mmCIF file of C-alpha atoms in Angstrom:
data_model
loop_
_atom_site.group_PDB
_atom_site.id
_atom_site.type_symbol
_atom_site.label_atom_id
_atom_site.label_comp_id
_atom_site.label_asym_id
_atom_site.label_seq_id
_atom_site.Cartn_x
_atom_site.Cartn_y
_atom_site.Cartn_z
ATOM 1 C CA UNK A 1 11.992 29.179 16.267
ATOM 2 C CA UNK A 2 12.292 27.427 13.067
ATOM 3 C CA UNK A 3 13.289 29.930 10.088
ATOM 4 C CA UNK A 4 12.290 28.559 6.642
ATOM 5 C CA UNK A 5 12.697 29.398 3.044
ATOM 6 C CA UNK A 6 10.256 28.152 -0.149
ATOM 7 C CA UNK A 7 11.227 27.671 -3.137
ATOM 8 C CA UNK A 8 9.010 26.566 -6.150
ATOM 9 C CA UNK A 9 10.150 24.318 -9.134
ATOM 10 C CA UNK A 10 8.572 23.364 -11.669
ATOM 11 C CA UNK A 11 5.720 20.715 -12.262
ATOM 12 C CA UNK A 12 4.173 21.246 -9.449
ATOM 13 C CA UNK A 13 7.147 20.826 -6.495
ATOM 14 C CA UNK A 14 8.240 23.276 -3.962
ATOM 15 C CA UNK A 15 11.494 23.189 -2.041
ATOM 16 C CA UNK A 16 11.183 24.151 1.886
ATOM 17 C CA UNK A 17 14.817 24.998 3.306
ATOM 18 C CA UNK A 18 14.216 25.269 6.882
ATOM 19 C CA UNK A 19 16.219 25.401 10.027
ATOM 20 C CA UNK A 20 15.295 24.793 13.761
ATOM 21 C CA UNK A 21 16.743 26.479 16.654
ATOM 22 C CA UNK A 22 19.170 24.730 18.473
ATOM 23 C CA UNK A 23 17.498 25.121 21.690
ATOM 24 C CA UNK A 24 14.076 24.213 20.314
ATOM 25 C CA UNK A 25 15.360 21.004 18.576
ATOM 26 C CA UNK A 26 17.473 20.210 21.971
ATOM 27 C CA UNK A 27 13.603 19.872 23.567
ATOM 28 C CA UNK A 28 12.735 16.923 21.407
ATOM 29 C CA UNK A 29 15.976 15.019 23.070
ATOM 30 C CA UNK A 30 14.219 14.177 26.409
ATOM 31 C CA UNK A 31 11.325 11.875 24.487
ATOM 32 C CA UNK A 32 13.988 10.681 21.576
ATOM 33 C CA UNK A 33 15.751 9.212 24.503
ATOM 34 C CA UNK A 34 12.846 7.744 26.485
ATOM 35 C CA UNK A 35 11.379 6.427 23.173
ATOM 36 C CA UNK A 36 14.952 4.716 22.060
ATOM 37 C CA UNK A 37 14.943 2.981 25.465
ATOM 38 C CA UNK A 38 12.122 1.486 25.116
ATOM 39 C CA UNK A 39 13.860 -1.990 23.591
ATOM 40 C CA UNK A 40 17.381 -0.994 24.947
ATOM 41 C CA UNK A 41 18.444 -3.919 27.725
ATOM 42 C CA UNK A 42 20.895 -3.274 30.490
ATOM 43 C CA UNK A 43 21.518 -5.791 33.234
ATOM 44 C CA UNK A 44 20.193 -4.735 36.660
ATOM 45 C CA UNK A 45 17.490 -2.866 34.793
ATOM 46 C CA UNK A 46 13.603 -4.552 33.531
ATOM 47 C CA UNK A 47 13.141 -3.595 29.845
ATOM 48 C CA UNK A 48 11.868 -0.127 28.918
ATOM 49 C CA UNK A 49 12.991 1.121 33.012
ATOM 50 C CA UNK A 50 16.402 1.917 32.237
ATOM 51 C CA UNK A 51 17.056 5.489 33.454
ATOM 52 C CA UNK A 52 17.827 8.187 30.878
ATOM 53 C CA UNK A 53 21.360 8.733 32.041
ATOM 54 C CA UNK A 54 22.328 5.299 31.491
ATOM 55 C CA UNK A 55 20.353 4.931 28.405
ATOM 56 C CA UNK A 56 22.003 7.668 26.818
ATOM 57 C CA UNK A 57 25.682 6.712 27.801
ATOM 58 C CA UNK A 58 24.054 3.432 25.598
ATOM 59 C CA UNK A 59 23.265 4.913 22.822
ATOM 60 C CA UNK A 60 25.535 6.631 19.583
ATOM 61 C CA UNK A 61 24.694 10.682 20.203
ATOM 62 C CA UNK A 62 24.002 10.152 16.153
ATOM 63 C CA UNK A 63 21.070 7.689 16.319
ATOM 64 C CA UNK A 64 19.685 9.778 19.176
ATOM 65 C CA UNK A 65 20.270 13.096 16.791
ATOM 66 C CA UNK A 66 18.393 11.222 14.180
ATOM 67 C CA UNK A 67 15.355 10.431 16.333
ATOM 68 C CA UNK A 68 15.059 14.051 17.504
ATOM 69 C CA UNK A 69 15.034 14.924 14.163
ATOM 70 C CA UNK A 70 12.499 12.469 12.780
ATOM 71 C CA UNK A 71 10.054 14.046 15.641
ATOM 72 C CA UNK A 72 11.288 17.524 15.064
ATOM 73 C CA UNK A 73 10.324 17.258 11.190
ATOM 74 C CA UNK A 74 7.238 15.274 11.877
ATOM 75 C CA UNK A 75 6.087 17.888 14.364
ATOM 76 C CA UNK A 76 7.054 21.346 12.445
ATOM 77 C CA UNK A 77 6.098 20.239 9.001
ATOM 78 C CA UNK A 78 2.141 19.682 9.252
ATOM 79 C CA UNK A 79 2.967 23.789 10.939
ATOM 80 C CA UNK A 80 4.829 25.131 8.148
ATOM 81 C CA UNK A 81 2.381 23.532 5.231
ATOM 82 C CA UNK A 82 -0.620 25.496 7.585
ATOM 83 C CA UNK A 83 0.581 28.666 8.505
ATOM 84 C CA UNK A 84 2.230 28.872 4.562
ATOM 85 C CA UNK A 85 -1.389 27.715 3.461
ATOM 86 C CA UNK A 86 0.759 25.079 1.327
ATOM 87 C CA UNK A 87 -1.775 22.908 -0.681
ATOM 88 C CA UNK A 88 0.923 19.726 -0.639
ATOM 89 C CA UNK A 89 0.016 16.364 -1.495
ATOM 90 C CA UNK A 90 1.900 12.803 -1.140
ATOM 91 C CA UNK A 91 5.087 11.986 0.617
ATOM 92 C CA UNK A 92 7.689 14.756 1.018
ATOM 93 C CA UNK A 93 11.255 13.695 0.451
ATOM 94 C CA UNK A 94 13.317 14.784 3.228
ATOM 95 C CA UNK A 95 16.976 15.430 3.683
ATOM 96 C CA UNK A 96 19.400 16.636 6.632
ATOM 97 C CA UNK A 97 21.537 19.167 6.329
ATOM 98 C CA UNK A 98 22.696 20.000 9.082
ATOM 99 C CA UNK A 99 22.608 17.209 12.264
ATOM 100 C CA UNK A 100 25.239 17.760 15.252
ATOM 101 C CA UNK A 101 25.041 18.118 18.674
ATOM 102 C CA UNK A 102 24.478 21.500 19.861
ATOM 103 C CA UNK A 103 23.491 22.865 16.956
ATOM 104 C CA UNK A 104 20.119 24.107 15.123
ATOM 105 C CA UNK A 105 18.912 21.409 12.924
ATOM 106 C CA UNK A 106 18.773 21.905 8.732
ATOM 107 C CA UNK A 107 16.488 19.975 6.509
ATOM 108 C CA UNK A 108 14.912 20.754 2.975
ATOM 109 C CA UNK A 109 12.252 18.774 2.225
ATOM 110 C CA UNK A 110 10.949 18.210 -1.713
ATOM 111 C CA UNK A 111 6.857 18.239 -2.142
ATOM 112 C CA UNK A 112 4.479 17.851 -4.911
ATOM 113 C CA UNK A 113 1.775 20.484 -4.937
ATOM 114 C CA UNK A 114 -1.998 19.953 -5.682
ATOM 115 C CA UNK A 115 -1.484 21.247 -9.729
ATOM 116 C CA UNK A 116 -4.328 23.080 -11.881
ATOM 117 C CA UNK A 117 -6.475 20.688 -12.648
ATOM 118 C CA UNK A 118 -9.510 21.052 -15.385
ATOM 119 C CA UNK A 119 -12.353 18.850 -15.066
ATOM 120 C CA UNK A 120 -14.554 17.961 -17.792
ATOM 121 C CA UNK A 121 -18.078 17.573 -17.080
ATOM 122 C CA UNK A 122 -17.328 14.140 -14.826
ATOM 123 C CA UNK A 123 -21.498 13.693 -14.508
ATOM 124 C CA UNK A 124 -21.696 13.867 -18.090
ATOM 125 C CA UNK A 125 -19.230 11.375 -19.073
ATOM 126 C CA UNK A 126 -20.642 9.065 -16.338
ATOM 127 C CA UNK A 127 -23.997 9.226 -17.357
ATOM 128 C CA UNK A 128 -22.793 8.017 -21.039
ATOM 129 C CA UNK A 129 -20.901 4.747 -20.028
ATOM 130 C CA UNK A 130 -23.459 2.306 -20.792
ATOM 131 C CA UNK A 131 -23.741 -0.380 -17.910
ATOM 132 C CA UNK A 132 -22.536 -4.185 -19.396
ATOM 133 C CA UNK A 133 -25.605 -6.442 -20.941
ATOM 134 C CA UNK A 134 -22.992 -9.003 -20.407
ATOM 135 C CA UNK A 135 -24.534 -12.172 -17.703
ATOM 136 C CA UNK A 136 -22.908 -12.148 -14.779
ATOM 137 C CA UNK A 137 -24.720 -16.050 -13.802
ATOM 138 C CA UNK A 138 -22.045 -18.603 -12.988
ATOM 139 C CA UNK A 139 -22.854 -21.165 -15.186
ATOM 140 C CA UNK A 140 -22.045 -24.928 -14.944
ATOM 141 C CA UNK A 141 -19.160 -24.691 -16.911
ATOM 142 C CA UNK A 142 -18.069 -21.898 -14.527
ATOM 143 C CA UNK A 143 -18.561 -24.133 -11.836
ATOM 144 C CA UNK A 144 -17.033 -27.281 -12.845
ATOM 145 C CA UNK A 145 -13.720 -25.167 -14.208
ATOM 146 C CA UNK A 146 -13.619 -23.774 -10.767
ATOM 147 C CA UNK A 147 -13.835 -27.578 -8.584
ATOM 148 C CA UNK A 148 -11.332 -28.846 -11.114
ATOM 149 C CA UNK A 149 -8.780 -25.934 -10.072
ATOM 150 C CA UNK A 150 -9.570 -26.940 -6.415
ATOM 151 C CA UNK A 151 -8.982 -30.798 -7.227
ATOM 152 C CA UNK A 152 -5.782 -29.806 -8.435
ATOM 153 C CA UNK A 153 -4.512 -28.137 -5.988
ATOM 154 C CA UNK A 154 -5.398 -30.176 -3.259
ATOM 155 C CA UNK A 155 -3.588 -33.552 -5.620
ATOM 156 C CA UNK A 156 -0.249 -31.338 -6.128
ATOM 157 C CA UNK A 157 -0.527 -30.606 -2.294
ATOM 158 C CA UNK A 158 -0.521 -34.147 -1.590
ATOM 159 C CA UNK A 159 1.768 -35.052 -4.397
ATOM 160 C CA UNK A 160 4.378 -32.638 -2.768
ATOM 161 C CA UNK A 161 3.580 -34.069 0.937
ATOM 162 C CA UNK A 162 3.811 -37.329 -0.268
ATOM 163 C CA UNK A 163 7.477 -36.769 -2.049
ATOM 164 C CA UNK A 164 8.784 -34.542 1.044
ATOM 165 C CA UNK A 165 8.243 -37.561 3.493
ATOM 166 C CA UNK A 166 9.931 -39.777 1.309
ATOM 167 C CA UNK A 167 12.626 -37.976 1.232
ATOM 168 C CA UNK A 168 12.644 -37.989 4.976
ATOM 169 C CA UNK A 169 12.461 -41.649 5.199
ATOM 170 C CA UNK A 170 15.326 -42.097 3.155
ATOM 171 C CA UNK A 171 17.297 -39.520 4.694
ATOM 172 C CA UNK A 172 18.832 -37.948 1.332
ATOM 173 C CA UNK A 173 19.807 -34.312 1.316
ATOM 174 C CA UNK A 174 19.033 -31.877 -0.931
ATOM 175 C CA UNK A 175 16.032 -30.924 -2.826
ATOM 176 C CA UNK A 176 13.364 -33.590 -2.919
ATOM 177 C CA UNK A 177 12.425 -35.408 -5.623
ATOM 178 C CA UNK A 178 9.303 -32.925 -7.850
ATOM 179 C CA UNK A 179 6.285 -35.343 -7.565
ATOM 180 C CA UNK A 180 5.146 -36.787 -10.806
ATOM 181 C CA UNK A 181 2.528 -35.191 -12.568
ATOM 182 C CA UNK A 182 -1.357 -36.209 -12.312
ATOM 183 C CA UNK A 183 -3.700 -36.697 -14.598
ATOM 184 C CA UNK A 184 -7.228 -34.885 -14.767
ATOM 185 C CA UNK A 185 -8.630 -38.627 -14.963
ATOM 186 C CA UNK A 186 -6.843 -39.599 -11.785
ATOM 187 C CA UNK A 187 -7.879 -36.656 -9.556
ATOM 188 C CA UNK A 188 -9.284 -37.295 -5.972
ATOM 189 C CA UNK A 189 -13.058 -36.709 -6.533
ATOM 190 C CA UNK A 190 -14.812 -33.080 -4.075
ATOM 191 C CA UNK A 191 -15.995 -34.684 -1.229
ATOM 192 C CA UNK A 192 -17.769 -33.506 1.573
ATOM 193 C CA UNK A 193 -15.003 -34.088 3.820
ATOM 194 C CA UNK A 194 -12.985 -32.040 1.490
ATOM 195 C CA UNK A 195 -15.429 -28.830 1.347
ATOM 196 C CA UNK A 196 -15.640 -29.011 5.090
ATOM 197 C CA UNK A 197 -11.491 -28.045 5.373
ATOM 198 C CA UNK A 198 -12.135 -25.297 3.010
ATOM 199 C CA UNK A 199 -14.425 -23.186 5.045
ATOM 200 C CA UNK A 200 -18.099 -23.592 6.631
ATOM 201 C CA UNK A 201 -19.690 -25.864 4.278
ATOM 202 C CA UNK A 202 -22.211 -28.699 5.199
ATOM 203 C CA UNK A 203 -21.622 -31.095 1.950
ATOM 204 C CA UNK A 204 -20.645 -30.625 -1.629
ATOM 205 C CA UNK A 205 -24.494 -29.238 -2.584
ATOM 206 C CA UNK A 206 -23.619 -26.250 -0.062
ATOM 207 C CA UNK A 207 -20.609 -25.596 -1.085
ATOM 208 C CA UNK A 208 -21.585 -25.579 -4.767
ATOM 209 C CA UNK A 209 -24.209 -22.841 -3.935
ATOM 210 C CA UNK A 210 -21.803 -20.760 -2.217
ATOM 211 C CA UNK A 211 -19.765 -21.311 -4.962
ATOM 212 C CA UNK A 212 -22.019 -20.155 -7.583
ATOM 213 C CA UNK A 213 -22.998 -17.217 -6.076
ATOM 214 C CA UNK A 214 -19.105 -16.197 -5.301
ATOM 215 C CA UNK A 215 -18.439 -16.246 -9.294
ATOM 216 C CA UNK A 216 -21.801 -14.293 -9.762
ATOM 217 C CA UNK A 217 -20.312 -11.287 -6.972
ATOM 218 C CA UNK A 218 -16.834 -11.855 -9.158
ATOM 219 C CA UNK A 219 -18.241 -11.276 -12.624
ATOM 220 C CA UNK A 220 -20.616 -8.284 -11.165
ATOM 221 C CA UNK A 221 -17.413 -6.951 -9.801
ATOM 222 C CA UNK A 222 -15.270 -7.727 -13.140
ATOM 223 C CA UNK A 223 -17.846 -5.914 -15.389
ATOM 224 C CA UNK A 224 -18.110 -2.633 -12.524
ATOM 225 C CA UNK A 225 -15.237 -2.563 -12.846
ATOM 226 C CA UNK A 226 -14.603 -2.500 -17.001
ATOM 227 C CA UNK A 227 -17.370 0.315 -16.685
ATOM 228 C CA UNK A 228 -15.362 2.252 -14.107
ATOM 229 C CA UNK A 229 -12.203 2.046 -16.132
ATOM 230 C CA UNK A 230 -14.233 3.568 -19.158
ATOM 231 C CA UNK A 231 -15.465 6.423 -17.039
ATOM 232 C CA UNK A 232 -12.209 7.637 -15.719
ATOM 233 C CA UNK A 233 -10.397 7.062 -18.924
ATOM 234 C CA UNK A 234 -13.746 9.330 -20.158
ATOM 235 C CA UNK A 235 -12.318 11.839 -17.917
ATOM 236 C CA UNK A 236 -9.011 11.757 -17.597
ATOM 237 C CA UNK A 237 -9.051 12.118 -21.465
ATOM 238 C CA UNK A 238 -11.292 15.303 -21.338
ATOM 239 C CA UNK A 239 -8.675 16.779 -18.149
ATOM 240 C CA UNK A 240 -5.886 19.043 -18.087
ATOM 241 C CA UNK A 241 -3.351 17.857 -15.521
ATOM 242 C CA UNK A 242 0.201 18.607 -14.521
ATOM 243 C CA UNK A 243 1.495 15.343 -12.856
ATOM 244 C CA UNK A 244 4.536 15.801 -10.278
ATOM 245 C CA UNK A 245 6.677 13.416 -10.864
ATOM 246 C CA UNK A 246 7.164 13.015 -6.690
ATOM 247 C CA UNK A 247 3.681 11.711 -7.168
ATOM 248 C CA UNK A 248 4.618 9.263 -10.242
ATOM 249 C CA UNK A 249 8.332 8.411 -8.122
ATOM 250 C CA UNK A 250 5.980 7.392 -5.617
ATOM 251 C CA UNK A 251 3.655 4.946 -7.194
ATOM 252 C CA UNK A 252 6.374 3.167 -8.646
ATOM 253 C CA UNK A 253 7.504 2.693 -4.919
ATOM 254 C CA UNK A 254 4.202 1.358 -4.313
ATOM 255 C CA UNK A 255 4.125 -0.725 -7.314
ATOM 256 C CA UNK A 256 7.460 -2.240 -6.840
ATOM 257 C CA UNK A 257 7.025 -2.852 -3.032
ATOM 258 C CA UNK A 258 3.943 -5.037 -4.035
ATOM 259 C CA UNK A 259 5.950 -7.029 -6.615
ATOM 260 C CA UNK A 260 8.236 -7.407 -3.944
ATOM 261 C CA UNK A 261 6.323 -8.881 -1.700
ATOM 262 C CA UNK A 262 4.270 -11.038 -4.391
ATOM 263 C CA UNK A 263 7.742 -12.607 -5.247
ATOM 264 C CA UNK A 264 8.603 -13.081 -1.522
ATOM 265 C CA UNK A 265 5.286 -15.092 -1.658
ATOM 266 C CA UNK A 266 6.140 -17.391 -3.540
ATOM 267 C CA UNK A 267 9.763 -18.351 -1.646
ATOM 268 C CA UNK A 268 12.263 -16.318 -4.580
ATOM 269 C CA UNK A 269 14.210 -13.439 -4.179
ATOM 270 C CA UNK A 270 13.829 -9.962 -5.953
ATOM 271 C CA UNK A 271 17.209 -10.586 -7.097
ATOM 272 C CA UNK A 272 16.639 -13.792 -8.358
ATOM 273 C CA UNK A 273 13.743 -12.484 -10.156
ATOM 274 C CA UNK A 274 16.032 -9.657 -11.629
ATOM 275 C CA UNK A 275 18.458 -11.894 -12.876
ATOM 276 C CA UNK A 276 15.886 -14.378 -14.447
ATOM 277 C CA UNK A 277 14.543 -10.949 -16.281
ATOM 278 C CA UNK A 278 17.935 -9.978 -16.711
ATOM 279 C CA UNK A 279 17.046 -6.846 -15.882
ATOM 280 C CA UNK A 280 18.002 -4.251 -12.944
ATOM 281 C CA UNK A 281 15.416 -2.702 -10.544
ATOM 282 C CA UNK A 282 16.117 0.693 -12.710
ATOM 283 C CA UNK A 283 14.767 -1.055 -15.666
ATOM 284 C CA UNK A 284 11.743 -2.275 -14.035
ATOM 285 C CA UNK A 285 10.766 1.720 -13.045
ATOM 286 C CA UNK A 286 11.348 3.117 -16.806
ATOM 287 C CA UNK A 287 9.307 0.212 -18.021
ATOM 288 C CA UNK A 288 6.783 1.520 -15.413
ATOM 289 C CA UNK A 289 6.614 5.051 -15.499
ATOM 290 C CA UNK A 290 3.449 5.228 -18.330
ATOM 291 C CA UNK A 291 1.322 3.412 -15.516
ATOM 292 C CA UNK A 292 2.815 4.526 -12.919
ATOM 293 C CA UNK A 293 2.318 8.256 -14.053
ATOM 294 C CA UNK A 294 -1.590 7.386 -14.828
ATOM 295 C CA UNK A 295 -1.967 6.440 -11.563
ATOM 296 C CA UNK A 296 -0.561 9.706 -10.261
ATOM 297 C CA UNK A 297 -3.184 11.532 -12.638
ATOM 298 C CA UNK A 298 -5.899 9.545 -11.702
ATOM 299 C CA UNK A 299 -5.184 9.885 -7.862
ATOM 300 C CA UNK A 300 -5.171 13.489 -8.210
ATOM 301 C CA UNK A 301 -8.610 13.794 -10.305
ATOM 302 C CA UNK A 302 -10.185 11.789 -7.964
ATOM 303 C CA UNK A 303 -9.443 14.458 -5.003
ATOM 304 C CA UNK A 304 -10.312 16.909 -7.456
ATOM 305 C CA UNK A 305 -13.671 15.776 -7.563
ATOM 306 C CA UNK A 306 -13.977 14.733 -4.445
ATOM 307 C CA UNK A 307 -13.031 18.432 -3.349
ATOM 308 C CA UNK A 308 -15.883 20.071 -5.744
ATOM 309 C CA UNK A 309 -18.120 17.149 -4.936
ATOM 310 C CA UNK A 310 -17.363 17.895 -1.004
ATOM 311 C CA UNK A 311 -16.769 14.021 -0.637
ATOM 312 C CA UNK A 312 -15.228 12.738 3.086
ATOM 313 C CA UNK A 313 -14.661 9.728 4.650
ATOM 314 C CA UNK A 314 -16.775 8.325 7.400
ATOM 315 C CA UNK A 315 -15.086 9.729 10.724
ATOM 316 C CA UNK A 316 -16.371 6.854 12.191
ATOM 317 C CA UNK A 317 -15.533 4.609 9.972
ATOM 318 C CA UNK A 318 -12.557 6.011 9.191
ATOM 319 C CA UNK A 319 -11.566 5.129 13.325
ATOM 320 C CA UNK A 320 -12.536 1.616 13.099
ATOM 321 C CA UNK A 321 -10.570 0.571 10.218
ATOM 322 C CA UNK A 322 -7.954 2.811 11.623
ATOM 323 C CA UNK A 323 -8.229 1.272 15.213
ATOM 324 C CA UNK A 324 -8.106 -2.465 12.965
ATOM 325 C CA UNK A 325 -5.206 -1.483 11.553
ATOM 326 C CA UNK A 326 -2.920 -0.047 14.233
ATOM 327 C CA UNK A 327 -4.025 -3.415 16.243
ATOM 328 C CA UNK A 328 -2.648 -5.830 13.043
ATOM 329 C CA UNK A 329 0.332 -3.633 12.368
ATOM 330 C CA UNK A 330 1.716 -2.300 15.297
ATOM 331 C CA UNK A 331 4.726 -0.266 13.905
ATOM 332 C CA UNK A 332 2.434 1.578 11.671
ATOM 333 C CA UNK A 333 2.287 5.292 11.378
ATOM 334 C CA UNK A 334 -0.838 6.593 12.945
ATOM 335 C CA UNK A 335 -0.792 9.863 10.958
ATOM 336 C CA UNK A 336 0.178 7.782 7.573
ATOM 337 C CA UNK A 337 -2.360 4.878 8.142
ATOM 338 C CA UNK A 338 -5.209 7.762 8.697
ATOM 339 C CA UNK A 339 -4.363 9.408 5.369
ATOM 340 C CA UNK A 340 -4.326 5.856 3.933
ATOM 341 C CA UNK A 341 -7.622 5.045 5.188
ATOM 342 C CA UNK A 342 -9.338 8.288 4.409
ATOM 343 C CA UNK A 343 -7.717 7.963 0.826
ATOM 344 C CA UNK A 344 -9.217 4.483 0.247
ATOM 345 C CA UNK A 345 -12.731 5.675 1.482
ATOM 346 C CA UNK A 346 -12.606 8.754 -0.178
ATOM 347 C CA UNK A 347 -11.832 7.112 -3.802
ATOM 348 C CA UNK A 348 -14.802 4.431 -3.595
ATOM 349 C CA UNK A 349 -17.600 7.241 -2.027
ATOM 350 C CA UNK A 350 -16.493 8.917 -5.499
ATOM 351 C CA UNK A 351 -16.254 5.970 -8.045
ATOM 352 C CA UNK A 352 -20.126 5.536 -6.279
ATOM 353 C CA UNK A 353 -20.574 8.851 -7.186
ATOM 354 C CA UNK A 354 -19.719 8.430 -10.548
ATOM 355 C CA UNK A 355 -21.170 5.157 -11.063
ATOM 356 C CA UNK A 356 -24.214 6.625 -9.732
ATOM 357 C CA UNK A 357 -25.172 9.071 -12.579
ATOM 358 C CA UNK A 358 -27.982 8.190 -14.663
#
C-alpha cells in the first residue's frame, strides 16, 4: 500500500510525499534483478542466463535498491496522478528518501501543474496575420550562391585530405599543417560526377532543378514560419499564464543538451566552449531563462488549445513513428518517446489549425 501526502506550492507545483510498503516495494526485486542481469557476465554462465542467486551475490544490494525503486516510482506514479485526478504536466523531479533493504521505500516527487490559462480569441488573431506577398522563387542568384557554398566545401575537403596525407608521408607528429586557403577563381568547377556523390542526380541540369525547387520549399517554409511566430506572439500577448518554473528548468535542459551536442559536432568540448566564453554552465541558463520561459508559455497554450480545440495525435501514426524510434534508439523510454511523439504531432495539427483560419 503506498500512503501519500500532497502538498501545493506556489506557481503552479505540487509536492507528493509518498511512501511504499515494504512488502509491496520488496515485489519489484524479483524483475530489478532479472533486468540487471541482463548484461552481467559470469564464467560458466551465457550472457543474460545467469541465475538470480548468483546474479544477486554480483550485484551491490544498493544498485539493485535503486532499480526497484526506479520501477516502483515509474509504476505508482501514473496511479497516484489518476486516482488524485492530478492535472500534471512535464517531468517530475524525483528524490529518495528513504532506500534500505527491508524497508518501505520514501520519495517526494516535485511537479508542475497545468496553470489557469486565458485564451484570447486564438481564431481571431489568426485570421488577422496577413500571409507574406514576399516570392518564395529561387532565383539565379539563389542558385549560383548555393553551388558556390557546395564548391567550397568540397575544395576545403580536399584541401584538408590533401594536407592530412602529407603529413602521413612525412611522418611528423602533431597537428597537420591547415591547408592554404583557395580562391573563388580557383574552385573545382560542379560537375556531373560531382552531383552524382551528392545524392540521385543524373547531371548538373538535374541537380539544378532539384535544387531550385529545394530553396523554393525553404523560403515557403521560412515565410510560414515568420507568419506563425506572429500568430502565437498574437496570442501569447492577449493570454494570461502562470509559467512553472519546472517547466522553464526544463527547457533550458533541453536547450542546453542541444548545444551540447551541436558543440560535440563539431569535435570541442562543452568545457572548452565555456572557457572560450569565459563563462560557467550557470551563466549560460540565466542568460537563457527569457527564452527558455517563452517556450514554457508557449508549450502550455498550445495544449490549451489543443484541449478546447479537442486536437489528438494520429494513434496510428503516433505507433509508427513510435515503432521508428524505439528501433533507432534502443535505450529509449517507451512511455517518454510516446509523450514525445504525441507532443510533436499534437503542436503541428494545431499551428495547422491556426494557420488555417481565414
Amino acid at each position: 500500500m503506498t500512503k501519500i501526502e500532497i502538498k501545493k506550492n506556489k506557481n503552479s507545483e505540487i509536492e507528493i510525499i509518498g511512501e511504499i510498503a515494504e512488502k509491496e516495494f520488496e515485489s519489484y526485486r524479483k524483475d530489478a534483478v532479472t533486468h540487471l542481469g541482463k548484461e552481467l557476465e559470469v564464467d560458466g554462465f551465457r550472457k543474460g542466463h545467469v541465475p538470480e542467486n548468483i546474479i544477486e551475490s554480483k550485484l551491490s544490494d544498493m544498485l539493485v535498491l535503486e532499480e526497484m525503486a526506479h520501477r516502483a516510482i515509474s509504476k505508482e506514479y501514473p496511479t497516484i496522478l489518476a486516482d488524485n485526478k492530478i492535472d500534471a504536466i512535464g517531468r517530475p523531479e524525483i528524490s529518495l528518501t528513504k532506500l534500505a533493504k527491508n524497508n518501505p521505500l520514501g520519495f517526494t516527487i516535485r511537479t508542475a501543474v497545468m496553470p489557469e490559462i486565458t485564451l484570447p480569441d486564438y481564431a481571431s488573431i489568426a485570421k488577422k496575420i496577413p500571409f507574406s506577398k514576399e516570392s518564395t522563387d529561387a532565383t539565379d542568384e539563389d542558385i549560383e550562391n548555393t553551388i558556390l557554398q557546395i564548391r567550397r566545401m568540397r575544395a576545403q575537403s580536399q584541401a584538408q585530405a590533401q594536407a592530412k596525407q602529407k603529413e602521413k608521408e612525412k611522418k611528423e607528429e602533431g597537428t597537420p599543417t591547415p591547408p592554404a586557403k583557395i580562391e573563388d577563381k580557383d574552385l573545382p568547377p560542379l560537375d556531373d560526377e560531382h552531383v552524382k556523390s551528392l545524392g540521385n542526380f543524373k547531371d548538373v541540369a538535374d541537380f539544378k532543378i532539384q535544387l531550385k525547387e529545394n530553396i523554393k520549399k525553404e523560403k515557403e517554409t521560412k515565410e510560414n514560419d515568420k507568419r506563425r511566430l506572429k500568430i502565437i506572439d498574437g496570442i501569447i500577448e492577449k493570454s494570461t499564464v502562470e509559467v512553472p518554473q519546472l517547466l522553464v528548468n526544463m527547457e533550458l535542459d533541453k536547450m542546453l543538451h542541444q548545444l551540447k551536442g551541436d558543440i560535440a559536432n563539431s569535435g570541442l568540448t562543452f568545457e572548452d566552449y565555456l572557457k572560450h566564453l569565459k563563462k560557467e554552465e550557470a551563466d549560460i541558463r540565466k542568460d537563457w531563462e527569457k527564452d527558455a520561459r517563452k517556450r514554457a508559455e508557449v508549450s502550455l497554450i498550445i495544449s490549451k488549445i489543443a484541449l478546447a480545440e479537442n486536437i489528438k495525435a494520429d494513434e496510428k501514426e503516433v505507433e509508427h513513428q513510435l515503432k521508428h524510434l524505439l528501433e533507432h534508439h534502443k535505450g529509449a523510454d517507451p512511455q517518454g518517446a510516446r509523450a514525445y511523439i504525441e507532443n510533436i504531432l499534437i503542436n503541428k495539427k494545431v499551428f495547422a489549425f491556426l494557420e488555417d483560419q481565414k
